[in-house]
Amino acid sequence: MAWAALLAASSVSAAPIPVHLSQGGIVVAQVAPGSKVAVAGKPVRVGGDGTVVFGAGRDEQGPLKVDVTAPGGAVRHIAIVIEPRDWPIERVNGVPPQTVNPDPALAARIAREQAEVTAVRGRDDNREDFDHGFIWPVTGRISGRFGNQRIYNGDPKAPHSGMDIAVPTGTPIKAPAAGIVTFAKPDLYLTGGTVVLDHGFGLSSNFLHMSRIDVKPGDHLAQGQVIGAAGMTGRATGPHVHWGFNWFGVRLDPLLLPGIDKP
């Protein structure tokens, strides 16, 4: 997608639905107001101005089928070609063994905590807080990329769900776009200090391993407002910010968000 064209407009939603999309990529597009849109057969929200958003997960093979029904009833079928990516293997050593293969009691705690986070990602507010693009929450070296296969202490685990940015403990974390805080807890077992910021239309950012949290659920933040501070709480081997991004349950690559300059 030509993000430069999007950013030259007054908002990022002034583009048509594309015919090509990268794995982990996001679509922020516009259809005729009053249209109905379905992605892979499932209806998605269309804003009053015709804004529609959706994404392709890490392992999406495509084609991703999008059906647009105009207000007059005409239907347009779009088959988005999904462009594959190479996913490197990332080895992380020195992680405490109990966090890699927890005992049953810890596993149950982890499952409960992850279920809480998953639940707030189902929110579908009619807010377009994402509409003016995104900024980096911190500036630093990218130490972990979205989608990389992670091997902890030699044990293969799920692909990395976000982007890690190496910064010192205490570095302020800024909201990459406006949004409402839907989750904020300081002591999750795997992710430590964890905040979820909902940007509307099913889009949300999550920040993990925080040393300090300055917000609470229900807070409506402006872009650039401080959320808290970087740290290495939970399962982490060094201070950094983990920035994850979701469209509902679909994990997307923050590096592909509109407004994010590539390093």
XYZ file of N, CA and C in Angstrom:
789
model
N 0.845 -1.194 0.000
C 0.000 0.000 0.000
C 0.879 1.241 0.000
N 0.477 2.279 -0.714
C 1.259 3.503 -0.815
C 0.961 4.395 0.382
N 1.704 4.137 1.481
C 1.448 4.911 2.691
C 1.788 6.383 2.493
N 2.756 6.701 1.596
C 3.105 8.099 1.377
C 1.883 8.876 0.894
N 1.092 8.256 0.045
C -0.112 8.920 -0.442
C -1.110 9.116 0.689
N -1.168 8.133 1.576
C -2.095 8.253 2.705
C -1.703 9.414 3.602
N -0.391 9.527 3.870
C 0.058 10.531 4.803
C -0.022 11.930 4.212
N -0.055 12.018 2.894
C -0.194 13.323 2.263
C -1.616 13.838 2.371
N -2.552 12.946 2.665
C -3.948 13.345 2.804
C -4.204 13.829 4.220
N -5.425 14.343 4.458
C -5.756 14.872 5.774
C -5.900 13.773 6.804
N -6.133 12.539 6.370
C -6.218 11.400 7.279
C -5.689 10.192 6.555
N -5.451 9.111 7.310
C -4.886 7.925 6.687
C -5.934 7.044 6.036
N -7.203 7.454 6.088
C -8.261 6.589 5.581
C -8.779 7.023 4.212
N -7.951 7.775 3.461
C -8.411 8.297 2.179
C -7.868 7.477 1.020
N -7.813 6.155 1.152
C -7.274 5.290 0.106
C -8.250 4.161 -0.176
N -8.231 3.638 -1.395
C -9.086 2.496 -1.701
C -8.529 1.213 -1.110
N -9.332 0.180 -1.071
C -8.865 -1.136 -0.626
C -7.817 -1.635 -1.616
N -6.645 -2.060 -1.149
C -5.570 -2.451 -2.056
C -5.793 -3.846 -2.630
N -5.011 -4.192 -3.634
C -5.071 -5.536 -4.212
C -3.867 -6.371 -3.793
N -2.905 -5.755 -3.083
C -1.760 -6.464 -2.530
C -1.586 -6.039 -1.073
N -1.182 -6.985 -0.228
C -0.972 -6.707 1.193
C 0.053 -7.685 1.738
N 1.004 -7.177 2.513
C 2.027 -8.021 3.113
C 1.472 -8.804 4.297
N 2.020 -9.978 4.548
C 1.724 -10.681 5.794
C 2.051 -9.760 6.965
N 1.129 -9.670 7.932
C 1.309 -8.765 9.062
C 0.921 -7.334 8.772
N 0.380 -7.070 7.576
C 0.060 -5.706 7.181
C -1.347 -5.290 7.528
N -1.567 -3.987 7.510
C -2.854 -3.403 7.852
C -3.415 -2.649 6.650
N -4.722 -2.651 6.540
C -5.433 -1.843 5.549
C -6.247 -0.802 6.304
N -6.014 0.469 5.983
C -6.870 1.561 6.449
C -7.380 2.225 5.181
N -8.631 1.999 4.849
C -9.149 2.408 3.547
C -10.497 3.092 3.699
N -11.039 3.475 2.538
C -12.326 4.151 2.558
C -13.194 3.626 1.427
N -14.444 3.368 1.769
C -15.455 2.969 0.796
C -16.560 4.015 0.829
N -17.529 3.875 -0.029
C -18.633 4.824 -0.025
C -19.381 4.752 1.306
N -19.635 5.894 1.939
C -20.410 5.865 3.190
C -21.725 5.117 3.004
N -22.054 4.299 3.993
C -23.265 3.497 3.912
C -23.048 2.122 3.321
N -21.816 1.834 2.870
C -21.509 0.510 2.323
C -21.427 -0.521 3.439
N -21.514 -1.777 3.042
C -21.264 -2.895 3.943
C -20.038 -3.636 3.431
N -19.174 -4.051 4.370
C -17.929 -4.716 3.993
C -17.789 -6.000 4.792
N -17.378 -7.059 4.111
C -17.071 -8.330 4.759
C -15.661 -8.732 4.367
N -14.881 -9.186 5.338
C -13.515 -9.665 5.113
C -13.489 -11.147 5.469
N -13.103 -11.965 4.495
C -13.115 -13.419 4.671
C -14.491 -13.898 5.142
N -15.534 -13.261 4.629
C -16.901 -13.669 4.940
C -17.475 -13.089 6.206
N -16.699 -12.305 6.970
C -17.176 -11.762 8.231
C -17.387 -10.259 8.111
N -18.564 -9.748 8.510
C -18.809 -8.308 8.434
C -17.841 -7.538 9.325
N -17.380 -6.380 8.841
C -16.526 -5.502 9.633
C -17.162 -4.125 9.692
N -16.730 -3.362 10.674
C -17.296 -2.037 10.893
C -16.921 -1.097 9.739
N -17.895 -0.313 9.327
C -17.666 0.767 8.362
C -18.084 2.067 9.036
N -17.163 3.019 9.113
C -17.460 4.287 9.765
C -18.450 5.122 8.977
N -18.983 6.128 9.625
C -19.924 7.004 8.969
C -19.331 7.712 7.762
N -17.997 7.866 7.766
C -17.306 8.488 6.639
C -16.802 7.460 5.628
N -17.155 6.175 5.849
C -16.717 5.121 4.934
C -15.404 4.462 5.299
N -14.835 4.813 6.450
C -13.567 4.206 6.863
C -13.753 2.730 7.194
N -12.805 1.917 6.748
C -12.801 0.490 7.063
C -11.366 0.073 7.323
N -11.170 -0.809 8.313
C -9.824 -1.287 8.620
C -9.858 -2.799 8.806
N -8.760 -3.438 8.436
C -8.570 -4.868 8.698
C -7.102 -5.196 8.457
N -6.717 -6.427 8.724
C -5.313 -6.787 8.565
C -5.141 -8.236 8.164
N -3.897 -8.557 7.800
C -3.519 -9.922 7.433
C -2.510 -10.427 8.451
N -2.792 -11.562 9.066
C -1.906 -12.116 10.074
C -0.587 -12.614 9.502
N 0.307 -12.967 10.412
C 1.646 -13.444 10.030
C 1.597 -14.608 9.060
N 0.673 -15.521 9.247
C 0.632 -16.745 8.450
C -0.468 -16.733 7.395
N -1.080 -15.581 7.159
C -2.121 -15.479 6.136
C -1.538 -15.818 4.768
N -2.211 -16.711 4.045
C -1.739 -17.133 2.732
C -2.475 -16.422 1.591
N -3.723 -16.071 1.835
C -4.494 -15.402 0.801
C -4.933 -16.362 -0.293
N -5.648 -15.839 -1.295
C -6.071 -14.446 -1.329
C -7.066 -14.112 -0.218
N -6.992 -12.893 0.276
C -7.903 -12.423 1.309
C -9.104 -11.790 0.601
N -10.267 -12.402 0.777
C -11.449 -11.980 0.018
C -12.222 -10.898 0.770
N -12.464 -9.811 0.072
C -13.196 -8.680 0.632
C -14.393 -8.389 -0.264
N -15.574 -8.319 0.329
C -16.805 -8.026 -0.406
C -17.338 -6.669 0.045
N -17.542 -5.773 -0.915
C -18.047 -4.433 -0.624
C -19.405 -4.274 -1.292
N -20.429 -4.055 -0.463
C -21.783 -3.833 -0.980
C -22.103 -2.356 -0.858
N -22.246 -1.704 -2.003
C -22.521 -0.271 -2.029
C -23.931 0.010 -1.531
N -24.219 1.260 -1.127
C -25.565 1.589 -0.630
C -26.677 1.225 -1.605
N -26.392 1.280 -2.906
C -27.408 0.939 -3.894
C -27.572 -0.546 -4.129
N -26.704 -1.366 -3.501
C -26.823 -2.813 -3.621
C -25.798 -3.469 -4.516
N -25.041 -2.688 -5.288
C -24.012 -3.271 -6.145
C -22.907 -3.869 -5.279
N -22.435 -5.065 -5.660
C -21.427 -5.766 -4.873
C -20.120 -5.827 -5.664
N -19.029 -5.496 -4.983
C -17.703 -5.584 -5.582
C -16.904 -6.618 -4.804
N -16.299 -7.569 -5.504
C -15.488 -8.610 -4.879
C -14.014 -8.320 -5.141
N -13.240 -8.272 -4.066
C -11.804 -7.989 -4.169
C -11.048 -9.169 -3.585
N -10.088 -9.678 -4.328
C -9.222 -10.766 -3.845
C -7.828 -10.175 -3.633
N -7.482 -9.905 -2.381
C -6.193 -9.282 -2.074
C -5.101 -10.342 -2.095
N -4.092 -10.119 -2.901
C -2.940 -11.015 -2.955
C -2.070 -10.756 -1.721
N -1.789 -11.809 -0.963
C -0.965 -11.675 0.237
C 0.487 -11.949 -0.121
N 1.333 -10.973 0.148
C 2.755 -11.087 -0.165
C 3.477 -11.757 1.004
N 4.117 -12.901 0.755
C 4.775 -13.634 1.842
C 6.063 -12.949 2.295
N 6.451 -13.250 3.518
C 7.688 -12.708 4.081
C 8.541 -13.849 4.614
N 9.830 -13.619 4.693
C 10.740 -14.567 5.332
C 10.760 -14.271 6.821
N 10.626 -15.325 7.626
C 10.588 -15.139 9.070
C 11.847 -15.745 9.686
N 12.806 -14.920 10.103
C 14.049 -15.439 10.686
C 13.805 -16.146 12.013
N 14.764 -16.960 12.394
C 14.747 -17.629 13.696
C 15.525 -16.763 14.683
N 14.923 -16.522 15.844
C 15.531 -15.680 16.871
C 15.754 -16.513 18.124
N 17.007 -16.648 18.529
C 17.345 -17.460 19.702
C 17.525 -16.553 20.926
N 16.800 -16.866 21.988
C 16.865 -16.096 23.224
C 17.309 -17.042 24.335
N 18.511 -16.818 24.853
C 19.054 -17.678 25.903
C 19.096 -16.933 27.234
N 19.248 -17.666 28.307
C 19.331 -17.064 29.627
C 17.997 -16.759 30.260
N 16.903 -17.259 29.669
C 15.577 -17.031 30.246
C 15.361 -18.017 31.396
N 14.834 -17.571 32.538
C 14.588 -18.508 33.648
C 13.759 -19.702 33.186
N 14.216 -20.937 33.474
C 13.535 -22.132 32.962
C 12.051 -22.199 33.311
N 11.670 -21.692 34.498
C 10.270 -21.806 34.907
C 9.356 -20.935 34.056
N 9.908 -19.922 33.361
C 9.068 -19.106 32.497
C 8.954 -19.699 31.098
N 9.877 -20.592 30.740
C 9.819 -21.245 29.431
C 8.871 -22.437 29.483
N 8.996 -23.256 30.521
C 8.126 -24.419 30.703
C 7.586 -24.410 32.130
N 6.562 -23.604 32.393
C 6.060 -23.451 33.759
C 5.367 -24.705 34.260
N 5.340 -24.835 35.595
C 4.624 -25.951 36.193
C 3.120 -25.710 36.036
N 2.290 -26.719 36.325
C 0.843 -26.588 36.076
C 0.192 -25.381 36.741
N 0.594 -25.065 37.956
C -0.021 -23.925 38.642
C 0.306 -22.619 37.927
N 1.564 -22.474 37.539
C 1.958 -21.272 36.810
C 1.292 -21.230 35.444
N 1.202 -22.376 34.798
C 0.553 -22.429 33.482
C -0.897 -21.973 33.574
N -1.576 -22.350 34.654
C -2.962 -21.933 34.833
C -3.044 -20.425 35.047
N -2.102 -19.880 35.818
C -2.083 -18.425 36.030
C -1.844 -17.693 34.706
N -0.881 -18.180 33.938
C -0.573 -17.553 32.650
C -1.800 -17.571 31.742
N -2.503 -18.711 31.708
C -3.691 -18.832 30.863
C -4.768 -17.835 31.297
N -4.964 -17.668 32.603
C -5.962 -16.716 33.097
C -5.595 -15.289 32.692
N -4.332 -14.948 32.862
C -3.907 -13.588 32.554
C -4.009 -13.298 31.059
N -3.610 -14.259 30.248
C -3.691 -14.052 28.803
C -5.140 -13.961 28.339
N -6.041 -14.690 29.007
C -7.464 -14.617 28.661
C -8.018 -13.220 28.942
N -7.545 -12.578 30.021
C -7.984 -11.210 30.321
C -7.586 -10.252 29.199
N -6.349 -10.399 28.728
C -5.869 -9.525 27.654
C -6.624 -9.809 26.362
N -6.824 -11.078 26.073
C -7.552 -11.449 24.854
C -8.962 -10.864 24.861
N -9.605 -10.853 26.016
C -10.982 -10.372 26.112
C -11.107 -8.906 25.710
N -10.159 -8.069 26.119
C -10.289 -6.638 25.806
C -10.011 -6.364 24.325
N -9.366 -7.300 23.642
C -9.106 -7.104 22.211
C -10.362 -7.296 21.364
N -11.428 -7.771 21.964
C -12.674 -7.938 21.231
C -13.478 -6.654 21.109
N -13.023 -5.592 21.716
C -13.749 -4.320 21.704
C -13.803 -3.757 20.278
N -14.941 -3.156 19.923
C -15.151 -2.661 18.551
C -15.831 -1.300 18.603
N -15.127 -0.314 19.149
C -15.705 1.026 19.297
C -15.740 1.765 17.962
N -16.756 2.589 17.810
C -16.871 3.432 16.630
C -16.070 4.723 16.851
N -14.775 4.554 17.097
C -13.843 5.676 17.266
C -12.736 5.526 16.234
N -12.344 6.619 15.620
C -11.276 6.571 14.639
C -10.023 7.249 15.196
N -9.611 6.800 16.386
C -8.414 7.361 17.011
C -7.146 7.041 16.223
N -7.235 6.074 15.334
C -6.097 5.675 14.493
C -5.959 6.554 13.254
N -6.901 7.451 13.046
C -7.100 8.058 11.729
C -5.994 9.022 11.310
N -5.130 9.433 12.229
C -4.056 10.359 11.860
C -2.686 9.680 11.918
N -2.671 8.376 11.818
C -1.398 7.667 11.760
C -0.809 7.413 13.134
N 0.404 6.854 13.137
C 1.048 6.400 14.357
C 2.444 6.993 14.481
N 2.915 7.096 15.730
C 4.282 7.516 16.013
C 4.958 6.418 16.835
N 6.279 6.446 16.869
C 7.017 5.481 17.686
C 6.747 5.753 19.165
N 6.496 4.711 19.971
C 6.294 4.927 21.405
C 7.579 5.297 22.127
N 8.713 4.812 21.622
C 10.047 5.173 22.106
C 10.980 5.129 20.896
N 12.141 5.704 21.058
C 13.151 5.655 20.011
C 14.326 4.836 20.520
N 14.704 3.815 19.759
C 15.819 2.972 20.172
C 16.082 1.887 19.149
N 17.010 1.024 19.479
C 17.377 -0.085 18.592
C 16.300 -1.157 18.625
N 15.893 -1.631 17.453
C 14.951 -2.740 17.403
C 15.700 -4.024 17.745
N 15.323 -4.632 18.851
C 16.023 -5.825 19.332
C 15.234 -7.100 19.082
N 14.004 -6.973 18.629
C 13.187 -8.140 18.310
C 12.102 -7.739 17.337
N 11.973 -8.488 16.255
C 11.020 -8.118 15.203
C 9.788 -9.001 15.242
N 8.700 -8.422 14.772
C 7.437 -9.145 14.665
C 7.611 -10.381 13.782
N 7.006 -11.487 14.238
C 6.936 -12.684 13.410
C 8.111 -13.613 13.479
N 9.233 -13.173 14.060
C 10.392 -14.051 14.138
C 10.082 -15.272 15.002
N 10.525 -16.428 14.549
C 10.361 -17.651 15.343
C 11.296 -17.585 16.532
N 10.773 -17.681 17.724
C 11.604 -17.567 18.920
C 11.928 -18.941 19.513
N 13.185 -19.093 19.892
C 13.650 -20.314 20.554
C 14.238 -19.892 21.890
N 13.535 -20.205 22.964
C 13.966 -19.843 24.311
C 14.769 -20.989 24.919
N 16.033 -20.701 25.251
C 16.901 -21.707 25.854
C 16.904 -23.002 25.045
N 16.817 -22.873 23.712
C 16.826 -24.041 22.834
C 15.474 -24.676 22.613
N 14.418 -24.118 23.208
C 13.071 -24.700 23.110
C 12.210 -23.820 22.191
N 11.817 -24.308 20.985
C 11.022 -23.492 20.058
C 9.667 -23.113 20.663
N 9.310 -21.842 20.503
C 8.037 -21.335 21.002
C 7.306 -20.593 19.891
N 6.202 -19.948 20.248
C 5.388 -19.235 19.262
C 6.178 -18.073 18.668
N 5.847 -17.672 17.451
C 6.512 -16.514 16.843
C 6.335 -15.258 17.692
N 7.279 -14.357 17.553
C 7.227 -13.110 18.311
C 6.014 -12.302 17.874
N 5.230 -11.834 18.836
C 3.936 -11.214 18.541
C 4.004 -9.710 18.355
N 5.184 -9.110 18.504
C 5.284 -7.667 18.364
C 6.694 -7.247 18.015
N 7.017 -6.018 18.335
C 8.340 -5.460 18.068
C 8.970 -5.027 19.383
N 10.216 -5.428 19.615
C 10.955 -5.029 20.803
C 11.891 -3.875 20.460
N 11.882 -2.857 21.314
C 12.741 -1.687 21.138
C 13.585 -1.555 22.397
N 14.900 -1.714 22.251
C 15.806 -1.689 23.403
C 16.036 -0.254 23.869
N 15.620 0.027 25.096
C 15.813 1.339 25.720
C 16.069 1.115 27.204
N 16.674 2.085 27.899
C 16.930 1.913 29.335
C 15.645 1.854 30.153
N 15.724 1.147 31.262
C 14.610 1.141 32.209
C 14.273 2.578 32.615
N 13.004 2.884 32.641
C 12.558 4.222 33.007
C 12.283 5.134 31.834
N 12.620 4.693 30.604
C 12.342 5.507 29.416
C 10.832 5.694 29.264
N 10.362 6.933 29.117
C 8.907 7.147 28.961
C 8.382 6.492 27.686
N 7.226 5.840 27.792
C 6.545 5.228 26.645
C 5.368 6.122 26.281
N 5.303 6.524 25.006
C 4.246 7.425 24.553
C 3.195 6.682 23.736
N 1.966 7.125 23.831
C 0.890 6.528 23.047
C 1.164 6.740 21.560
N 1.233 5.668 20.763
C 1.523 5.821 19.333
C 0.377 6.448 18.557
N -0.810 6.363 19.098
C -1.997 7.032 18.557
C -2.946 7.229 19.724
N -3.932 8.072 19.539
C -4.926 8.266 20.593
C -5.667 6.958 20.863
N -6.259 6.854 22.026
C -7.012 5.645 22.337
C -7.480 5.605 23.774
N -8.248 4.577 24.084
C -8.763 4.348 25.433
C -8.032 3.162 26.048
N -7.552 3.336 27.259
C -6.888 2.251 27.980
C -7.942 1.222 28.386
N -7.744 -0.018 27.956
C -8.703 -1.079 28.289
C -8.127 -2.104 29.256
N -6.822 -2.046 29.487
C -6.184 -3.004 30.389
C -4.911 -2.368 30.917
N -4.687 -2.490 32.217
C -3.460 -1.966 32.816
C -3.200 -2.707 34.123
N -2.209 -3.585 34.119
C -1.829 -4.324 35.324
C -0.306 -4.418 35.396
N 0.246 -4.341 36.611
C 1.703 -4.246 36.742
C 2.454 -5.559 36.863
N 1.744 -6.678 37.039
C 2.474 -7.867 37.476
C 2.019 -9.161 36.805
N 1.759 -9.135 35.504
C 1.463 -10.387 34.817
C 2.723 -11.244 34.771
N 2.539 -12.557 34.862
C 3.695 -13.430 35.026
C 4.655 -13.368 33.835
N 4.126 -13.496 32.622
C 5.004 -13.487 31.449
C 5.350 -12.079 30.990
N 4.383 -11.181 31.025
C 4.570 -9.879 30.394
C 4.774 -8.739 31.381
N 4.761 -9.030 32.691
C 5.014 -7.998 33.686
C 4.015 -6.862 33.577
N 4.514 -5.636 33.685
C 3.652 -4.471 33.533
C 3.087 -4.405 32.122
N 1.763 -4.476 32.015
C 1.095 -4.627 30.717
C -0.030 -3.616 30.566
N -0.048 -2.936 29.417
C -1.105 -1.972 29.098
C -1.626 -2.270 27.700
N -2.958 -2.222 27.539
C -3.581 -2.316 26.223
C -4.293 -0.996 25.960
N -4.024 -0.426 24.776
C -4.606 0.850 24.372
C -5.437 0.617 23.115
N -6.743 0.839 23.216
C -7.665 0.579 22.112
C -7.817 1.829 21.254
N -7.591 1.671 19.923
C -7.639 2.802 18.999
C -8.944 2.876 18.203
N -9.892 1.966 18.480
C -11.149 1.941 17.746
C -11.122 0.961 16.588
N -12.324 0.512 16.168
C -12.485 -0.392 15.030
C -11.719 -1.714 15.219
N -11.501 -2.122 16.472
C -10.810 -3.380 16.734
C -9.307 -3.281 16.742
N -8.745 -2.094 16.544
C -7.293 -1.915 16.553
C -6.807 -1.600 17.964
N -5.744 -2.259 18.394
C -5.215 -1.986 19.727
C -3.707 -2.196 19.760
N -3.062 -1.398 20.606
C -1.640 -1.558 20.902
C -1.491 -2.175 22.283
N -0.466 -2.997 22.456
C -0.156 -3.466 23.805
C 1.318 -3.236 24.094
N 1.589 -2.923 25.348
C 2.943 -2.620 25.800
C 3.257 -3.511 26.995
N 4.377 -4.212 26.916
C 4.705 -5.235 27.901
C 6.018 -4.918 28.614
N 6.226 -5.579 29.757
C 7.475 -5.517 30.525
C 7.728 -4.134 31.123
N 6.657 -3.355 31.345
C 6.810 -1.989 31.816
C 7.244 -1.941 33.280
N 8.099 -0.986 33.598
C 8.543 -0.808 34.983
C 7.598 0.090 35.768
N 6.811 0.885 35.049
C 5.855 1.794 35.693
C 4.666 2.002 34.766
N 3.467 2.060 35.355
C 2.241 2.324 34.587
C 1.606 3.596 35.131
N 1.366 4.559 34.237
C 0.836 5.859 34.640
C -0.628 6.057 34.261
N -1.269 5.020 33.750
C -2.646 5.148 33.275
C -3.507 4.065 33.909
N -4.806 4.177 33.731
C -5.744 3.187 34.263
C -6.827 2.928 33.225
N -7.503 1.777 33.303
C -8.584 1.498 32.354
C -9.629 2.614 32.341
N -10.037 2.988 31.134
C -10.998 4.059 30.963
C -10.380 5.384 30.582
N -9.062 5.543 30.811
C -8.392 6.789 30.424
C -8.376 6.924 28.906
N -8.717 8.111 28.398
C -8.647 8.390 26.962
C -7.393 9.223 26.740
N -6.425 8.641 26.041
C -5.125 9.270 25.867
C -5.016 9.946 24.503
N -4.271 11.040 24.469
C -3.939 11.690 23.210
C -2.676 11.050 22.647
N -2.495 11.144 21.338
C -1.258 10.665 20.742
C -0.076 11.392 21.380
N 0.941 10.615 21.784
C 2.118 11.191 22.405
C 2.063 11.282 23.914
N 0.902 11.037 24.514
C 0.785 11.086 25.970
C 1.540 9.919 26.587
N 2.196 10.157 27.715
C 3.002 9.126 28.367
C 2.098 8.091 29.021
N 2.382 6.815 28.723
C 1.625 5.684 29.260
C 2.279 5.169 30.540
N 3.594 5.211 30.566
C 4.366 4.661 31.672
C 5.822 4.624 31.264
N 6.567 3.643 31.802
C 8.000 3.593 31.561
C 8.452 2.194 31.183
N 9.489 2.139 30.365
C 10.076 0.872 29.933
C 10.729 0.154 31.096
N 10.812 -1.178 30.950
C 11.454 -1.973 31.987
C 11.792 -3.354 31.486
N 11.887 -4.306 32.423
C 12.154 -5.695 32.065
C 11.417 -6.633 33.010
N 10.180 -6.259 33.357
C 9.357 -7.097 34.221
C 8.816 -8.284 33.427
N 8.408 -9.330 34.132
C 7.934 -10.536 33.461
C 9.077 -11.292 32.824
N 8.804 -11.967 31.696
C 9.842 -12.746 31.014
C 10.600 -11.821 30.071
N 11.717 -11.312 30.540
C 12.541 -10.414 29.745
C 13.989 -10.579 30.179
N 14.899 -10.476 29.228
C 16.322 -10.634 29.541
C 17.057 -9.301 29.551
N 16.347 -8.218 29.263
C 16.954 -6.898 29.285
C 15.873 -5.845 29.141
N 16.166 -4.596 29.502
C 15.159 -3.539 29.420
C 14.799 -3.205 27.981
N 13.507 -3.127 27.712
C 13.030 -2.811 26.369
C 11.534 -2.523 26.421
N 11.009 -2.038 25.311
C 9.566 -1.892 25.134
C 9.115 -2.913 24.098
N 8.179 -3.760 24.497
C 7.518 -4.643 23.526
C 6.248 -3.933 23.103
N 6.183 -3.607 21.798
C 4.984 -2.980 21.232
C 4.303 -3.988 20.325
N 3.152 -4.476 20.767
C 2.347 -5.367 19.953
C 1.161 -4.614 19.381
N 0.653 -5.094 18.249
C -0.477 -4.422 17.611
C -1.432 -5.468 17.080
N -2.723 -5.264 17.322
C -3.744 -6.237 16.931
C -4.890 -5.588 16.180
N -5.472 -6.349 15.273
C -6.824 -6.096 14.770
C -7.665 -7.241 15.318
N -8.409 -6.974 16.395
C -9.076 -8.017 17.176
C -8.033 -9.084 17.547
N -8.230 -10.335 17.129
C -7.280 -11.379 17.485
C -6.150 -11.568 16.496
N -6.104 -10.726 15.454
C -5.067 -10.862 14.425
C -3.884 -9.979 14.791
N -2.733 -10.592 14.949
C -1.530 -9.839 15.293
C -0.925 -9.237 14.025
N -0.590 -7.947 14.106
C -0.046 -7.225 12.966
C 1.331 -6.652 13.313
N 2.068 -6.281 12.274
C 3.433 -5.783 12.440
C 3.406 -4.269 12.647
N 3.839 -3.770 13.818
C 3.850 -2.316 14.032
C 4.660 -1.553 12.993
N 5.680 -2.193 12.424
C 6.500 -1.518 11.417
C 5.733 -1.207 10.139
N 4.579 -1.843 9.948
C 3.788 -1.616 8.741
C 2.639 -0.644 8.966
N 2.586 -0.020 10.149
C 1.514 0.925 10.432
C 1.749 2.244 9.699
N 0.668 2.917 9.280
C 0.835 4.211 8.611
C 1.460 5.236 9.542
N 2.490 5.918 9.032
C 3.170 6.938 9.815
C 4.459 6.476 10.445
N 4.676 5.167 10.534
C 5.887 4.650 11.167
C 7.018 4.617 10.149
N 8.039 5.433 10.383
C 9.212 5.437 9.511
C 10.036 4.184 9.768
N 10.485 3.561 8.697
C 11.285 2.350 8.840
C 12.691 2.704 9.316
N 13.262 1.912 10.220
C 14.603 2.214 10.743
C 15.679 1.950 9.697
